[in-house]
Amino acid sequence: GAVVSQHPSRVICKSGTSVKIECRSLDFQATTMFWYRQFPKQSLMLMATSNEGSKATYEQGVEKDKFLINHASLTLSTLTVTSAHPEDSSFYICSARTDNSYEQYFGPGTRLTVT
Amino acid sequence: GEDVEQSLFLSVREGDSSVINCTYTDSSSTYLYWYKQEPGAGLQLLTYIFSNMDMKQDQRLTVLLNKKDKHLSLRIADTQTGDSAIYFCALAQLSSGSARQLTFGSGTQLTVLP
């Protein structure tokens, strides 16, 4: 149990376009989902926390108009990178948890490359 | 905010024990986790410990927590080549509320030599 999926696993897009990444909890209801960004050989940087039906809470330095997060249901959160630039190229990982759990379950990650 | 430190690299011989260390600054850390990340993949929760515990063992994994020194360690017994990966410690505090955001260490690249 407690499986989190991400789609797509890898995406290449042109500079200036927008890309949507989906994060799904497959066998549980995720009241809270987290979006992280990971640069090569570095740790995970929390970008935002989203609760189902509410606006996401962004970490300092993360542009909310550039990284749009929607958590419309208890099993799905989306991250849209708008007007992507090469510096947005990174590994994006989501995680999910329920109210009663002290565990965060991580998705497999999405490799975004902006050309 | 919380500062979490790890050594970047560790190499061990197959069959030996590995000990990965993590130090932190915030004594209010309540939940302490160890995650494993293989190349190009997400994070896999290996084990966790609550701050009211000193030690937890789960098969080949032993977690030790020294609250006085703010030091957390993960020992992997009989290390195998499949254990080669990056290991992250992560901490959550009650102060982060119900969201329980995690603060990650920099990760330790474990290389198991044949």
CSV table of C-alpha atoms in Angstrom, one decimal:
chain,number,residue,atom,x,y,z
A,1,GLY,CA,0.0,0.0,0.0
A,2,ALA,CA,0.8,3.7,0.1
A,3,VAL,CA,1.9,4.1,-3.5
A,4,VAL,CA,2.4,7.5,-5.0
A,5,SER,CA,2.8,7.9,-8.8
A,6,GLN,CA,4.0,10.7,-10.9
A,7,HIS,CA,3.4,11.4,-14.6
A,8,PRO,CA,5.2,11.9,-16.7
A,9,SER,CA,8.5,10.4,-15.5
A,10,ARG,CA,10.5,12.4,-18.0
A,11,VAL,CA,9.6,15.4,-20.1
A,12,ILE,CA,11.5,17.6,-22.5
A,13,CYS,CA,10.0,20.9,-23.5
A,14,LYS,CA,11.0,24.1,-25.3
A,15,SER,CA,11.7,27.3,-23.5
A,16,GLY,CA,8.6,29.4,-23.0
A,17,THR,CA,6.1,26.5,-22.9
A,18,SER,CA,4.3,25.2,-19.9
A,19,VAL,CA,4.5,21.7,-18.5
A,20,LYS,CA,2.1,20.0,-16.1
A,21,ILE,CA,3.3,17.2,-13.7
A,22,GLU,CA,0.7,15.0,-12.0
A,23,CYS,CA,1.1,13.4,-8.6
A,24,ARG,CA,-1.4,10.7,-7.6
A,25,SER,CA,-1.9,8.7,-4.4
A,26,LEU,CA,-3.0,5.4,-5.7
A,27,ASP,CA,-4.4,3.6,-2.7
A,28,PHE,CA,-4.9,6.2,0.0
A,29,GLN,CA,-6.4,9.7,0.4
A,30,ALA,CA,-3.7,12.3,0.7
A,31,THR,CA,-4.9,15.3,2.7
A,32,THR,CA,-1.5,16.9,2.2
A,33,MET,CA,0.9,16.8,-0.7
A,34,PHE,CA,4.4,18.3,-1.0
A,35,TRP,CA,6.4,19.3,-4.0
A,36,TYR,CA,10.1,19.2,-4.0
A,37,ARG,CA,12.8,20.1,-6.4
A,38,GLN,CA,16.2,18.3,-6.5
A,39,PHE,CA,19.2,19.5,-8.4
A,40,PRO,CA,21.9,16.9,-9.4
A,41,LYS,CA,23.8,15.5,-6.4
A,42,GLN,CA,21.9,17.8,-4.1
A,43,SER,CA,19.2,17.4,-1.4
A,44,LEU,CA,15.5,17.9,-1.8
A,45,MET,CA,14.3,21.5,-1.6
A,46,LEU,CA,10.7,21.9,-0.5
A,47,MET,CA,8.8,24.1,-2.9
A,48,ALA,CA,5.3,24.1,-1.6
A,49,THR,CA,2.8,22.3,0.6
A,50,SER,CA,-0.7,21.8,-0.6
A,51,ASN,CA,-3.9,20.7,1.2
A,52,GLU,CA,-6.8,19.4,-0.6
A,53,GLY,CA,-9.2,22.2,-1.6
A,54,SER,CA,-6.9,24.9,-0.4
A,55,LYS,CA,-4.3,27.2,-1.9
A,56,ALA,CA,-0.8,25.9,-1.7
A,57,THR,CA,1.7,27.4,0.8
A,58,TYR,CA,4.9,28.2,-1.0
A,59,GLU,CA,8.4,28.3,0.5
A,60,GLN,CA,10.3,31.5,0.5
A,61,GLY,CA,11.9,32.2,-2.9
A,62,VAL,CA,9.5,30.0,-4.9
A,63,GLU,CA,7.5,32.0,-7.4
A,64,LYS,CA,3.8,31.0,-7.0
A,65,ASP,CA,2.9,32.4,-10.4
A,66,LYS,CA,5.5,30.3,-12.1
A,67,PHE,CA,4.9,27.1,-10.3
A,68,LEU,CA,1.2,26.6,-10.2
A,69,ILE,CA,-0.1,23.9,-7.8
A,70,ASN,CA,-3.6,22.5,-7.7
A,71,HIS,CA,-4.8,19.9,-5.2
A,72,ALA,CA,-8.3,19.5,-6.4
A,73,SER,CA,-8.9,16.0,-5.0
A,74,LEU,CA,-7.7,13.8,-2.2
A,75,THR,CA,-5.7,11.7,-4.7
A,76,LEU,CA,-4.4,14.2,-7.2
A,77,SER,CA,-2.1,17.2,-7.1
A,78,THR,CA,-0.6,18.9,-10.1
A,79,LEU,CA,2.4,21.2,-10.6
A,80,THR,CA,2.4,23.4,-13.7
A,81,VAL,CA,5.7,25.0,-14.6
A,82,THR,CA,4.7,28.0,-16.6
A,83,SER,CA,6.9,29.7,-19.3
A,84,ALA,CA,9.6,27.2,-18.6
A,85,HIS,CA,13.2,28.2,-18.9
A,86,PRO,CA,16.4,26.1,-19.0
A,87,GLU,CA,17.1,27.0,-15.4
A,88,ASP,CA,13.8,25.2,-14.4
A,89,SER,CA,15.4,21.9,-15.6
A,90,SER,CA,15.4,19.7,-12.6
A,91,PHE,CA,14.1,16.6,-10.9
A,92,TYR,CA,10.7,17.3,-9.4
A,93,ILE,CA,9.4,14.9,-6.6
A,94,CYS,CA,6.1,14.9,-4.9
A,95,SER,CA,5.1,13.3,-1.7
A,96,ALA,CA,1.8,12.7,0.1
A,97,ARG,CA,0.6,12.0,3.6
A,98,THR,CA,-2.7,11.5,5.4
A,99,ASP,CA,-3.7,13.3,8.6
A,100,ASN,CA,-3.1,10.2,10.7
A,101,SER,CA,0.2,9.3,9.4
A,102,TYR,CA,3.7,10.3,10.4
A,103,GLU,CA,5.0,9.0,7.1
A,104,GLN,CA,5.4,10.8,3.8
A,105,TYR,CA,5.2,8.6,0.7
A,106,PHE,CA,7.3,9.8,-2.2
A,107,GLY,CA,6.6,9.6,-5.9
A,108,PRO,CA,9.3,8.3,-8.3
A,109,GLY,CA,10.0,11.8,-9.6
A,110,THR,CA,9.8,13.7,-12.9
A,111,ARG,CA,12.9,14.7,-14.8
A,112,LEU,CA,12.2,18.0,-16.6
A,113,THR,CA,14.5,19.3,-19.3
A,114,VAL,CA,13.9,22.7,-20.8
A,115,THR,CA,15.7,23.3,-24.1
B,1,GLY,CA,15.4,27.0,10.8
B,2,GLU,CA,16.6,23.5,11.1
B,3,ASP,CA,20.1,22.7,9.8
B,4,VAL,CA,20.8,19.0,9.0
B,5,GLU,CA,24.3,17.8,8.1
B,6,GLN,CA,25.5,14.6,6.6
B,7,SER,CA,28.8,13.4,5.2
B,8,LEU,CA,28.6,13.4,1.4
B,9,PHE,CA,30.3,10.0,0.7
B,10,LEU,CA,30.9,6.6,2.3
B,11,SER,CA,32.5,3.6,0.8
B,12,VAL,CA,32.4,0.1,2.4
B,13,ARG,CA,33.3,-3.4,1.3
B,14,GLU,CA,30.5,-5.9,0.7
B,15,GLY,CA,29.6,-7.8,3.8
B,16,ASP,CA,30.9,-5.0,6.1
B,17,SER,CA,28.6,-2.7,8.2
B,18,SER,CA,27.9,0.8,7.0
B,19,VAL,CA,27.2,3.7,9.4
B,20,ILE,CA,25.7,6.8,8.0
B,21,ASN,CA,25.7,9.8,10.3
B,22,CYS,CA,23.4,12.9,10.6
B,23,THR,CA,23.6,15.9,12.9
B,24,TYR,CA,20.9,18.5,13.4
B,25,THR,CA,20.4,21.7,15.3
B,26,ASP,CA,16.7,21.9,16.3
B,27,SER,CA,16.2,19.9,19.5
B,28,SER,CA,12.4,20.0,18.9
B,29,SER,CA,12.7,17.5,16.1
B,30,THR,CA,10.0,15.0,16.8
B,31,TYR,CA,10.1,12.5,13.9
B,32,LEU,CA,13.4,11.4,12.4
B,33,TYR,CA,13.5,9.5,9.2
B,34,TRP,CA,16.0,7.7,6.9
B,35,TYR,CA,15.2,7.6,3.2
B,36,LYS,CA,17.0,5.8,0.3
B,37,GLN,CA,17.3,7.2,-3.2
B,38,GLU,CA,18.5,5.1,-6.1
B,39,PRO,CA,19.7,6.8,-9.3
B,40,GLY,CA,16.8,8.6,-11.1
B,41,ALA,CA,14.2,7.4,-8.6
B,42,GLY,CA,12.2,8.9,-5.9
B,43,LEU,CA,12.7,8.4,-2.2
B,44,GLN,CA,12.0,5.2,-0.3
B,45,LEU,CA,11.3,5.3,3.4
B,46,LEU,CA,13.7,2.9,5.1
B,47,THR,CA,12.9,3.5,8.7
B,48,TYR,CA,12.0,6.2,11.3
B,49,ILE,CA,12.4,6.9,14.9
B,50,PHE,CA,10.5,9.1,17.3
B,51,SER,CA,12.4,11.5,19.5
B,52,ASN,CA,11.4,9.6,22.7
B,53,MET,CA,13.3,6.6,21.4
B,54,ASP,CA,17.1,5.9,21.6
B,55,MET,CA,17.3,3.0,19.3
B,56,LYS,CA,15.3,1.1,16.8
B,57,GLN,CA,16.3,-2.1,14.9
B,58,ASP,CA,14.5,-3.4,11.8
B,59,GLN,CA,16.2,-6.4,10.2
B,60,ARG,CA,19.6,-5.2,8.9
B,61,LEU,CA,18.9,-1.6,9.8
B,62,THR,CA,19.7,0.0,13.2
B,63,VAL,CA,18.9,3.6,14.0
B,64,LEU,CA,20.5,5.3,17.0
B,65,LEU,CA,19.4,8.6,18.3
B,66,ASN,CA,21.6,10.7,20.7
B,67,LYS,CA,19.4,13.6,21.6
B,68,LYS,CA,22.0,15.2,23.8
B,69,ASP,CA,24.4,15.4,20.9
B,70,LYS,CA,21.7,15.9,18.3
B,71,HIS,CA,23.1,13.0,16.4
B,72,LEU,CA,21.3,10.4,14.4
B,73,SER,CA,22.9,7.4,12.7
B,74,LEU,CA,21.8,4.5,10.4
B,75,ARG,CA,23.8,1.3,10.6
B,76,ILE,CA,23.3,-1.2,7.8
B,77,ALA,CA,24.6,-4.7,8.7
B,78,ASP,CA,26.1,-7.0,6.0
B,79,THR,CA,26.0,-4.3,3.4
B,80,GLN,CA,25.2,-5.5,-0.1
B,81,THR,CA,25.9,-4.0,-3.5
B,82,GLY,CA,22.2,-3.3,-3.8
B,83,ASP,CA,22.5,-1.0,-0.9
B,84,SER,CA,24.5,1.4,-3.0
B,85,ALA,CA,22.4,4.6,-3.1
B,86,ILE,CA,22.1,8.0,-1.6
B,87,TYR,CA,20.8,8.0,2.0
B,88,PHE,CA,18.9,11.1,3.4
B,89,CYS,CA,18.1,11.8,6.9
B,90,ALA,CA,15.0,13.9,7.4
B,91,LEU,CA,13.5,15.6,10.4
B,92,ALA,CA,10.0,16.9,11.2
B,93,GLN,CA,9.0,19.1,14.0
B,94,LEU,CA,5.7,19.5,15.9
B,95,SER,CA,6.2,23.2,15.3
B,96,SER,CA,5.6,22.7,11.6
B,97,GLY,CA,2.0,21.8,12.5
B,98,SER,CA,-0.1,19.2,11.0
B,99,ALA,CA,1.7,19.5,7.7
B,100,ARG,CA,4.8,18.1,9.3
B,101,GLN,CA,7.2,19.4,6.6
B,102,LEU,CA,10.4,17.5,6.4
B,103,THR,CA,13.9,19.1,6.5
B,104,PHE,CA,16.4,17.0,4.6
B,105,GLY,CA,20.1,16.5,5.0
B,106,SER,CA,22.4,16.8,2.1
B,107,GLY,CA,22.4,13.0,1.5
B,108,THR,CA,25.3,10.5,1.8
B,109,GLN,CA,26.3,8.6,-1.3
B,110,LEU,CA,27.0,5.0,-0.1
B,111,THR,CA,29.2,3.0,-2.5
B,112,VAL,CA,29.5,-0.7,-1.8
B,113,LEU,CA,32.7,-2.3,-3.2
B,114,PRO,CA,32.8,-5.9,-4.1
